[in-house]
PDB file of C-alpha atoms and ligand atoms in Angstrom:
ATOM      1  CA  UNK A   1      -1.935 -10.530   4.126  1.00  0.00           C
ATOM      2  CA  UNK A   2      -1.425  -9.056   0.729  1.00  0.00           C
ATOM      3  CA  UNK A   3       1.868  -7.195   0.508  1.00  0.00           C
ATOM      4  CA  UNK A   4       2.104  -4.215  -1.622  1.00  0.00           C
ATOM      5  CA  UNK A   5       5.179  -2.292  -2.637  1.00  0.00           C
ATOM      6  CA  UNK A   6       4.528   1.478  -1.766  1.00  0.00           C
ATOM      7  CA  UNK A   7       7.179   2.523  -4.505  1.00  0.00           C
ATOM      8  CA  UNK A   8       6.847   4.352  -7.743  1.00  0.00           C
ATOM      9  CA  UNK A   9      10.229   3.635  -8.628  1.00  0.00           C
ATOM     10  CA  UNK A  10       9.595   0.574 -10.832  1.00  0.00           C
ATOM     11  CA  UNK A  11      13.337  -0.873 -10.098  1.00  0.00           C
ATOM     12  CA  UNK A  12      12.642  -1.213  -6.866  1.00  0.00           C
ATOM     13  CA  UNK A  13       9.063  -3.305  -7.975  1.00  0.00           C
ATOM     14  CA  UNK A  14      10.616  -5.026 -10.376  1.00  0.00           C
ATOM     15  CA  UNK A  15      13.453  -6.236  -7.676  1.00  0.00           C
ATOM     16  CA  UNK A  16      10.615  -7.045  -5.117  1.00  0.00           C
ATOM     17  CA  UNK A  17       8.722  -8.789  -7.560  1.00  0.00           C
ATOM     18  CA  UNK A  18      11.593 -10.712  -8.391  1.00  0.00           C
ATOM     19  CA  UNK A  19      11.114 -12.463  -4.968  1.00  0.00           C
ATOM     20  CA  UNK A  20       7.414 -12.566  -5.203  1.00  0.00           C
ATOM     21  CA  UNK A  21       6.924  -9.897  -2.314  1.00  0.00           C
ATOM     22  CA  UNK A  22       4.776  -7.648  -4.529  1.00  0.00           C
ATOM     23  CA  UNK A  23       0.883  -8.463  -4.460  1.00  0.00           C
ATOM     24  CA  UNK A  24       0.051  -4.486  -5.526  1.00  0.00           C
ATOM     25  CA  UNK A  25       1.407  -0.964  -5.363  1.00  0.00           C
ATOM     26  CA  UNK A  26       0.844   2.218  -4.530  1.00  0.00           C
ATOM     27  CA  UNK A  27       1.485   5.113  -5.374  1.00  0.00           C
ATOM     28  CA  UNK A  28       0.814   9.064  -4.215  1.00  0.00           C
ATOM     29  CA  UNK A  29       2.367  12.480  -5.800  1.00  0.00           C
ATOM     30  CA  UNK A  30       5.326  12.398  -3.364  1.00  0.00           C
ATOM     31  CA  UNK A  31       6.893   8.884  -4.420  1.00  0.00           C
ATOM     32  CA  UNK A  32       6.128  10.002  -8.366  1.00  0.00           C
ATOM     33  CA  UNK A  33       7.742  13.313  -7.423  1.00  0.00           C
ATOM     34  CA  UNK A  34      10.732  11.251  -6.191  1.00  0.00           C
ATOM     35  CA  UNK A  35      11.380   9.397  -9.126  1.00  0.00           C
ATOM     36  CA  UNK A  36      12.261  12.693 -11.503  1.00  0.00           C
ATOM     37  CA  UNK A  37       9.649  11.086 -14.365  1.00  0.00           C
ATOM     38  CA  UNK A  38       6.119  11.446 -15.816  1.00  0.00           C
ATOM     39  CA  UNK A  39       3.135  10.798 -13.411  1.00  0.00           C
ATOM     40  CA  UNK A  40       1.295   8.423 -16.428  1.00  0.00           C
ATOM     41  CA  UNK A  41       4.869   7.484 -17.888  1.00  0.00           C
ATOM     42  CA  UNK A  42       6.200   5.488 -15.148  1.00  0.00           C
ATOM     43  CA  UNK A  43       2.222   4.307 -14.004  1.00  0.00           C
ATOM     44  CA  UNK A  44       2.397   2.113 -17.446  1.00  0.00           C
ATOM     45  CA  UNK A  45       5.381   0.830 -16.810  1.00  0.00           C
ATOM     46  CA  UNK A  46       4.383  -0.346 -13.818  1.00  0.00           C
ATOM     47  CA  UNK A  47       0.984  -1.795 -15.069  1.00  0.00           C
ATOM     48  CA  UNK A  48       3.791  -3.512 -17.512  1.00  0.00           C
ATOM     49  CA  UNK A  49       5.137  -5.010 -14.388  1.00  0.00           C
ATOM     50  CA  UNK A  50       2.497  -5.988 -11.953  1.00  0.00           C
ATOM     51  CA  UNK A  51      -0.033  -8.079 -12.135  1.00  0.00           C
ATOM     52  CA  UNK A  52      -2.527  -6.404  -9.471  1.00  0.00           C
ATOM     53  CA  UNK A  53      -3.889  -4.091  -8.038  1.00  0.00           C
ATOM     54  CA  UNK A  54      -2.050  -0.065  -8.744  1.00  0.00           C
ATOM     55  CA  UNK A  55      -3.421   2.421  -7.024  1.00  0.00           C
ATOM     56  CA  UNK A  56      -3.186   5.999  -9.220  1.00  0.00           C
ATOM     57  CA  UNK A  57      -3.896   9.067  -7.113  1.00  0.00           C
ATOM     58  CA  UNK A  58      -6.051  11.788  -7.883  1.00  0.00           C
ATOM     59  CA  UNK A  59      -4.898  15.511  -7.298  1.00  0.00           C
ATOM     60  CA  UNK A  60      -8.598  17.793  -7.948  1.00  0.00           C
ATOM     61  CA  UNK A  61     -10.224  18.738  -4.702  1.00  0.00           C
ATOM     62  CA  UNK A  62     -14.029  18.766  -5.723  1.00  0.00           C
ATOM     63  CA  UNK A  63     -15.396  15.501  -7.380  1.00  0.00           C
ATOM     64  CA  UNK A  64     -16.047  16.934 -10.715  1.00  0.00           C
ATOM     65  CA  UNK A  65     -11.965  17.334 -11.212  1.00  0.00           C
ATOM     66  CA  UNK A  66     -11.700  13.927  -9.194  1.00  0.00           C
ATOM     67  CA  UNK A  67     -14.147  12.020 -12.064  1.00  0.00           C
ATOM     68  CA  UNK A  68     -12.319  13.512 -14.968  1.00  0.00           C
ATOM     69  CA  UNK A  69      -8.986  12.893 -13.297  1.00  0.00           C
ATOM     70  CA  UNK A  70      -9.890   9.292 -12.761  1.00  0.00           C
ATOM     71  CA  UNK A  71     -11.605   8.431 -15.700  1.00  0.00           C
ATOM     72  CA  UNK A  72      -8.478   8.923 -17.541  1.00  0.00           C
ATOM     73  CA  UNK A  73      -5.918   7.523 -14.964  1.00  0.00           C
ATOM     74  CA  UNK A  74      -8.361   4.225 -15.589  1.00  0.00           C
ATOM     75  CA  UNK A  75      -7.577   4.230 -19.166  1.00  0.00           C
ATOM     76  CA  UNK A  76      -4.052   3.138 -18.828  1.00  0.00           C
ATOM     77  CA  UNK A  77      -5.011  -0.434 -16.965  1.00  0.00           C
ATOM     78  CA  UNK A  78      -8.824  -0.956 -16.878  1.00  0.00           C
ATOM     79  CA  UNK A  79      -8.070  -4.365 -15.462  1.00  0.00           C
ATOM     80  CA  UNK A  80      -5.310  -3.219 -12.414  1.00  0.00           C
ATOM     81  CA  UNK A  81      -5.728   0.729 -12.146  1.00  0.00           C
ATOM     82  CA  UNK A  82      -7.051   1.798  -8.931  1.00  0.00           C
ATOM     83  CA  UNK A  83      -8.148   4.818  -8.348  1.00  0.00           C
ATOM     84  CA  UNK A  84      -6.993   7.240  -5.084  1.00  0.00           C
ATOM     85  CA  UNK A  85      -8.891   9.905  -3.781  1.00  0.00           C
ATOM     86  CA  UNK A  86      -8.597  11.569  -0.643  1.00  0.00           C
ATOM     87  CA  UNK A  87     -10.872  11.454   2.741  1.00  0.00           C
ATOM     88  CA  UNK A  88     -12.733  14.188   2.189  1.00  0.00           C
ATOM     89  CA  UNK A  89     -16.475  14.806   1.838  1.00  0.00           C
ATOM     90  CA  UNK A  90     -15.434  15.637  -1.753  1.00  0.00           C
ATOM     91  CA  UNK A  91     -13.409  12.710  -1.782  1.00  0.00           C
ATOM     92  CA  UNK A  92     -16.088   9.943  -0.263  1.00  0.00           C
ATOM     93  CA  UNK A  93     -19.017  11.375  -3.647  1.00  0.00           C
ATOM     94  CA  UNK A  94     -16.673  10.549  -6.056  1.00  0.00           C
ATOM     95  CA  UNK A  95     -16.092   7.227  -4.334  1.00  0.00           C
ATOM     96  CA  UNK A  96     -19.719   6.413  -4.590  1.00  0.00           C
ATOM     97  CA  UNK A  97     -19.856   7.400  -8.277  1.00  0.00           C
ATOM     98  CA  UNK A  98     -16.990   5.728  -9.441  1.00  0.00           C
ATOM     99  CA  UNK A  99     -17.912   2.721  -7.263  1.00  0.00           C
ATOM    100  CA  UNK A 100     -21.563   2.716  -8.883  1.00  0.00           C
ATOM    101  CA  UNK A 101     -19.342   2.592 -12.366  1.00  0.00           C
ATOM    102  CA  UNK A 102     -17.512  -0.476 -10.742  1.00  0.00           C
ATOM    103  CA  UNK A 103     -14.301   1.665 -10.539  1.00  0.00           C
ATOM    104  CA  UNK A 104     -12.294   0.441  -7.260  1.00  0.00           C
ATOM    105  CA  UNK A 105     -11.300   2.897  -4.984  1.00  0.00           C
ATOM    106  CA  UNK A 106      -8.409   3.546  -2.436  1.00  0.00           C
ATOM    107  CA  UNK A 107      -9.592   6.001  -0.349  1.00  0.00           C
ATOM    108  CA  UNK A 108      -6.334   7.678   1.320  1.00  0.00           C
ATOM    109  CA  UNK A 109      -4.896   9.820   4.052  1.00  0.00           C
ATOM    110  CA  UNK A 110      -7.424   8.510   6.493  1.00  0.00           C
ATOM    111  CA  UNK A 111      -6.440   9.048   9.981  1.00  0.00           C
ATOM    112  CA  UNK A 112      -9.355   7.883  11.703  1.00  0.00           C
ATOM    113  CA  UNK A 113     -12.018   4.385  12.552  1.00  0.00           C
ATOM    114  CA  UNK A 114     -14.291   6.718  11.621  1.00  0.00           C
ATOM    115  CA  UNK A 115     -12.594   8.178   8.448  1.00  0.00           C
ATOM    116  CA  UNK A 116     -12.830   4.134   7.570  1.00  0.00           C
ATOM    117  CA  UNK A 117     -16.407   3.778   8.147  1.00  0.00           C
ATOM    118  CA  UNK A 118     -17.276   6.413   5.658  1.00  0.00           C
ATOM    119  CA  UNK A 119     -15.083   5.017   2.984  1.00  0.00           C
ATOM    120  CA  UNK A 120     -16.631   1.613   3.729  1.00  0.00           C
ATOM    121  CA  UNK A 121     -20.154   3.131   3.298  1.00  0.00           C
ATOM    122  CA  UNK A 122     -18.811   5.113   0.479  1.00  0.00           C
ATOM    123  CA  UNK A 123     -18.013   1.969  -1.505  1.00  0.00           C
ATOM    124  CA  UNK A 124     -14.445   2.291  -1.483  1.00  0.00           C
ATOM    125  CA  UNK A 125     -12.617  -1.177  -1.901  1.00  0.00           C
ATOM    126  CA  UNK A 126      -9.803  -0.221   0.136  1.00  0.00           C
ATOM    127  CA  UNK A 127      -9.199   1.815   3.009  1.00  0.00           C
ATOM    128  CA  UNK A 128      -5.427   3.792   3.578  1.00  0.00           C
ATOM    129  CA  UNK A 129      -4.913   4.295   7.373  1.00  0.00           C
ATOM    130  CA  UNK A 130      -1.805   6.360   7.693  1.00  0.00           C
ATOM    131  CA  UNK A 131      -0.445   4.469  10.622  1.00  0.00           C
ATOM    132  CA  UNK A 132       3.390   6.579  10.297  1.00  0.00           C
ATOM    133  CA  UNK A 133       2.145   9.801  10.181  1.00  0.00           C
ATOM    134  CA  UNK A 134      -0.092   9.250  13.473  1.00  0.00           C
ATOM    135  CA  UNK A 135       2.646   7.633  15.349  1.00  0.00           C
ATOM    136  CA  UNK A 136       4.817  10.958  14.239  1.00  0.00           C
ATOM    137  CA  UNK A 137       2.468  13.150  16.186  1.00  0.00           C
ATOM    138  CA  UNK A 138       1.785  10.896  19.182  1.00  0.00           C
ATOM    139  CA  UNK A 139      -1.494   8.690  18.728  1.00  0.00           C
ATOM    140  CA  UNK A 140      -0.786   4.890  18.269  1.00  0.00           C
ATOM    141  CA  UNK A 141      -0.937   4.272  14.419  1.00  0.00           C
ATOM    142  CA  UNK A 142      -1.745   0.815  14.863  1.00  0.00           C
ATOM    143  CA  UNK A 143      -4.193   0.862  17.594  1.00  0.00           C
ATOM    144  CA  UNK A 144      -6.903   3.259  14.474  1.00  0.00           C
ATOM    145  CA  UNK A 145      -5.955  -0.052  12.440  1.00  0.00           C
ATOM    146  CA  UNK A 146      -7.386  -2.441  15.117  1.00  0.00           C
ATOM    147  CA  UNK A 147     -10.814  -0.739  15.646  1.00  0.00           C
ATOM    148  CA  UNK A 148     -10.583  -0.304  11.635  1.00  0.00           C
ATOM    149  CA  UNK A 149     -10.657  -4.489  12.023  1.00  0.00           C
ATOM    150  CA  UNK A 150     -13.123  -4.491  14.507  1.00  0.00           C
ATOM    151  CA  UNK A 151     -15.809  -1.738  12.706  1.00  0.00           C
ATOM    152  CA  UNK A 152     -15.452  -3.765   9.704  1.00  0.00           C
ATOM    153  CA  UNK A 153     -15.872  -7.449  10.839  1.00  0.00           C
ATOM    154  CA  UNK A 154     -19.365  -6.136  13.166  1.00  0.00           C
ATOM    155  CA  UNK A 155     -20.961  -4.927   9.965  1.00  0.00           C
ATOM    156  CA  UNK A 156     -18.957  -7.563   7.241  1.00  0.00           C
ATOM    157  CA  UNK A 157     -17.605  -4.584   5.248  1.00  0.00           C
ATOM    158  CA  UNK A 158     -15.730  -5.862   2.621  1.00  0.00           C
ATOM    159  CA  UNK A 159     -13.812  -2.729   1.727  1.00  0.00           C
ATOM    160  CA  UNK A 160      -9.987  -4.555   2.216  1.00  0.00           C
ATOM    161  CA  UNK A 161      -8.332  -2.518   4.694  1.00  0.00           C
ATOM    162  CA  UNK A 162      -4.332  -1.384   3.134  1.00  0.00           C
ATOM    163  CA  UNK A 163      -1.856  -0.621   6.166  1.00  0.00           C
ATOM    164  CA  UNK A 164      -0.038   2.638   4.955  1.00  0.00           C
ATOM    165  CA  UNK A 165       2.704   4.769   5.803  1.00  0.00           C
ATOM    166  CA  UNK A 166       4.208   2.403   6.760  1.00  0.00           C
ATOM    167  CA  UNK A 167       8.553   2.765   8.600  1.00  0.00           C
ATOM    168  CA  UNK A 168       9.421  -0.204   9.921  1.00  0.00           C
ATOM    169  CA  UNK A 169       8.963  -4.081  10.630  1.00  0.00           C
ATOM    170  CA  UNK A 170       7.175  -3.498  13.636  1.00  0.00           C
ATOM    171  CA  UNK A 171       4.031  -2.005  11.568  1.00  0.00           C
ATOM    172  CA  UNK A 172       4.131  -4.985   9.175  1.00  0.00           C
ATOM    173  CA  UNK A 173       4.241  -7.591  12.451  1.00  0.00           C
ATOM    174  CA  UNK A 174       1.459  -5.779  13.706  1.00  0.00           C
ATOM    175  CA  UNK A 175      -0.616  -5.340  10.710  1.00  0.00           C
ATOM    176  CA  UNK A 176      -0.134  -9.288  10.359  1.00  0.00           C
ATOM    177  CA  UNK A 177      -1.825  -9.794  13.443  1.00  0.00           C
ATOM    178  CA  UNK A 178      -4.569  -7.463  13.851  1.00  0.00           C
ATOM    179  CA  UNK A 179      -5.427  -9.422  10.246  1.00  0.00           C
ATOM    180  CA  UNK A 180      -5.033  -6.379   7.950  1.00  0.00           C
ATOM    181  CA  UNK A 181      -6.229  -7.352   4.676  1.00  0.00           C
ATOM    182  CA  UNK A 182      -3.013  -5.132   2.725  1.00  0.00           C
ATOM    183  CA  UNK A 183      -0.021  -4.249   4.148  1.00  0.00           C
ATOM    184  CA  UNK A 184       2.099  -1.221   2.050  1.00  0.00           C
ATOM    185  CA  UNK A 185       5.352  -1.558   1.938  1.00  0.00           C
ATOM    186  CA  UNK A 186       8.071   0.873   0.960  1.00  0.00           C
ATOM    187  CA  UNK A 187      11.316  -0.935   0.030  1.00  0.00           C
ATOM    188  CA  UNK A 188      14.204  -0.056   2.320  1.00  0.00           C
ATOM    189  CA  UNK A 189      11.041  -2.013   5.155  1.00  0.00           C
ATOM    190  CA  UNK A 190      10.607  -4.734   3.470  1.00  0.00           C
ATOM    191  CA  UNK A 191      14.471  -5.685   2.851  1.00  0.00           C
ATOM    192  CA  UNK A 192      14.533  -5.366   6.808  1.00  0.00           C
ATOM    193  CA  UNK A 193      11.939  -8.061   6.827  1.00  0.00           C
ATOM    194  CA  UNK A 194      13.857 -10.486   5.515  1.00  0.00           C
ATOM    195  CA  UNK A 195      17.569  -9.475   7.404  1.00  0.00           C
ATOM    196  CA  UNK A 196      18.079 -11.551  10.815  1.00  0.00           C
ATOM    197  CA  UNK A 197      21.324 -11.256  12.842  1.00  0.00           C
ATOM    198  CA  UNK A 198      21.389 -15.042  13.646  1.00  0.00           C
ATOM    199  CA  UNK A 199      20.272 -15.846   9.353  1.00  0.00           C
ATOM    200  CA  UNK A 200      24.019 -14.490   9.290  1.00  0.00           C
ATOM    201  CA  UNK A 201      25.887 -15.746  11.771  1.00  0.00           C
ATOM    202  CA  UNK A 202      24.656 -18.769  10.909  1.00  0.00           C
ATOM    203  CA  UNK A 203      25.269 -18.743   6.997  1.00  0.00           C
ATOM    204  CA  UNK A 204      29.138 -17.361   8.408  1.00  0.00           C
ATOM    205  CA  UNK A 205      29.541 -20.263  10.364  1.00  0.00           C
ATOM    206  CA  UNK A 206      28.099 -23.104   7.917  1.00  0.00           C
ATOM    207  CA  UNK A 207      30.376 -21.743   6.044  1.00  0.00           C
ATOM    208  CA  UNK A 208      32.922 -21.861   7.430  1.00  0.00           C
ATOM    209  CA  UNK A 209      32.400 -25.603   8.476  1.00  0.00           C
ATOM    210  CA  UNK A 210      32.189 -26.861   5.008  1.00  0.00           C
ATOM    211  CA  UNK A 211      35.622 -24.658   4.352  1.00  0.00           C
ATOM    212  CA  UNK A 212      36.910 -27.527   7.043  1.00  0.00           C
ATOM    213  CA  UNK A 213      35.261 -31.032   5.325  1.00  0.00           C
ATOM    214  CA  UNK A 214      37.104 -29.489   1.820  1.00  0.00           C
ATOM    215  CA  UNK A 215      39.887 -31.278   2.635  1.00  0.00           C
TER     216      UNK A 215
HETATM  217  O1  G3P B 301       0.849   4.526   1.617  1.00  0.00           O
HETATM  218  C1  G3P B 301       1.411   6.226   2.235  1.00  0.00           C
HETATM  219  C2  G3P B 301       2.681   6.717   2.339  1.00  0.00           C
HETATM  220  O2  G3P B 301       3.352   6.637   1.153  1.00  0.00           O
HETATM  221  C3  G3P B 301       3.164   7.934   2.768  1.00  0.00           C
HETATM  222  O3  G3P B 301       4.168   7.517   3.899  1.00  0.00           O
HETATM  223  O4  G3P B 301       6.374   7.743   5.105  1.00  0.00           O
HETATM  224  O5  G3P B 301       5.331   9.806   3.398  1.00  0.00           O
HETATM  225  O6  G3P B 301       3.997   8.923   6.001  1.00  0.00           O
HETATM  226  P1  G3P B 301       4.434   8.713   4.576  1.00  0.00           P
END
């Protein structure tokens, strides 16, 4: 499973990248707003750091507006920028057009397996089911991911599943068990994945025993 990092914070991306854990990056307007920095400036900096897919989201709600934004965003790094488009009829139309032009699209704000099926048929390179936000309203987010995996496998769709809105290590574990292509993980959750109390106590014990051998 590929690991994307779900942040627009360049320091976090650098730290995760240095641990070899960044196959790509996903951003959204809220994540960029948290940095307090200019959208294009942040994306350019990320693209200089990471050689992998970097999702940049459009904010227009109509197809023409989405396409116009996409054509500007792709210029920031033609090889690695992926256009993030919302799951709406206008977004599906923009996705079909961009896919026909060879521009990869990540359809975002997907909450059902049927939305994922539409994204695949529209030619999206990626679909982002938001598992945490579904959990928030009492639905099992990961159940939807399981269904998307089945549907894509049934018909041989090559659209990659990005498990998004990840809130805990369990989301990452289940994404890997289901066979999601990608999990996009906030930096804090990434650090949690490395953590285990038995690792900490094991280190303490080895250090204490090593001291005993320094006679
Ligand atoms: O990848 C999508 C993500 O950024 C949304 O996460 O926590 O706002 O639901 P969250």
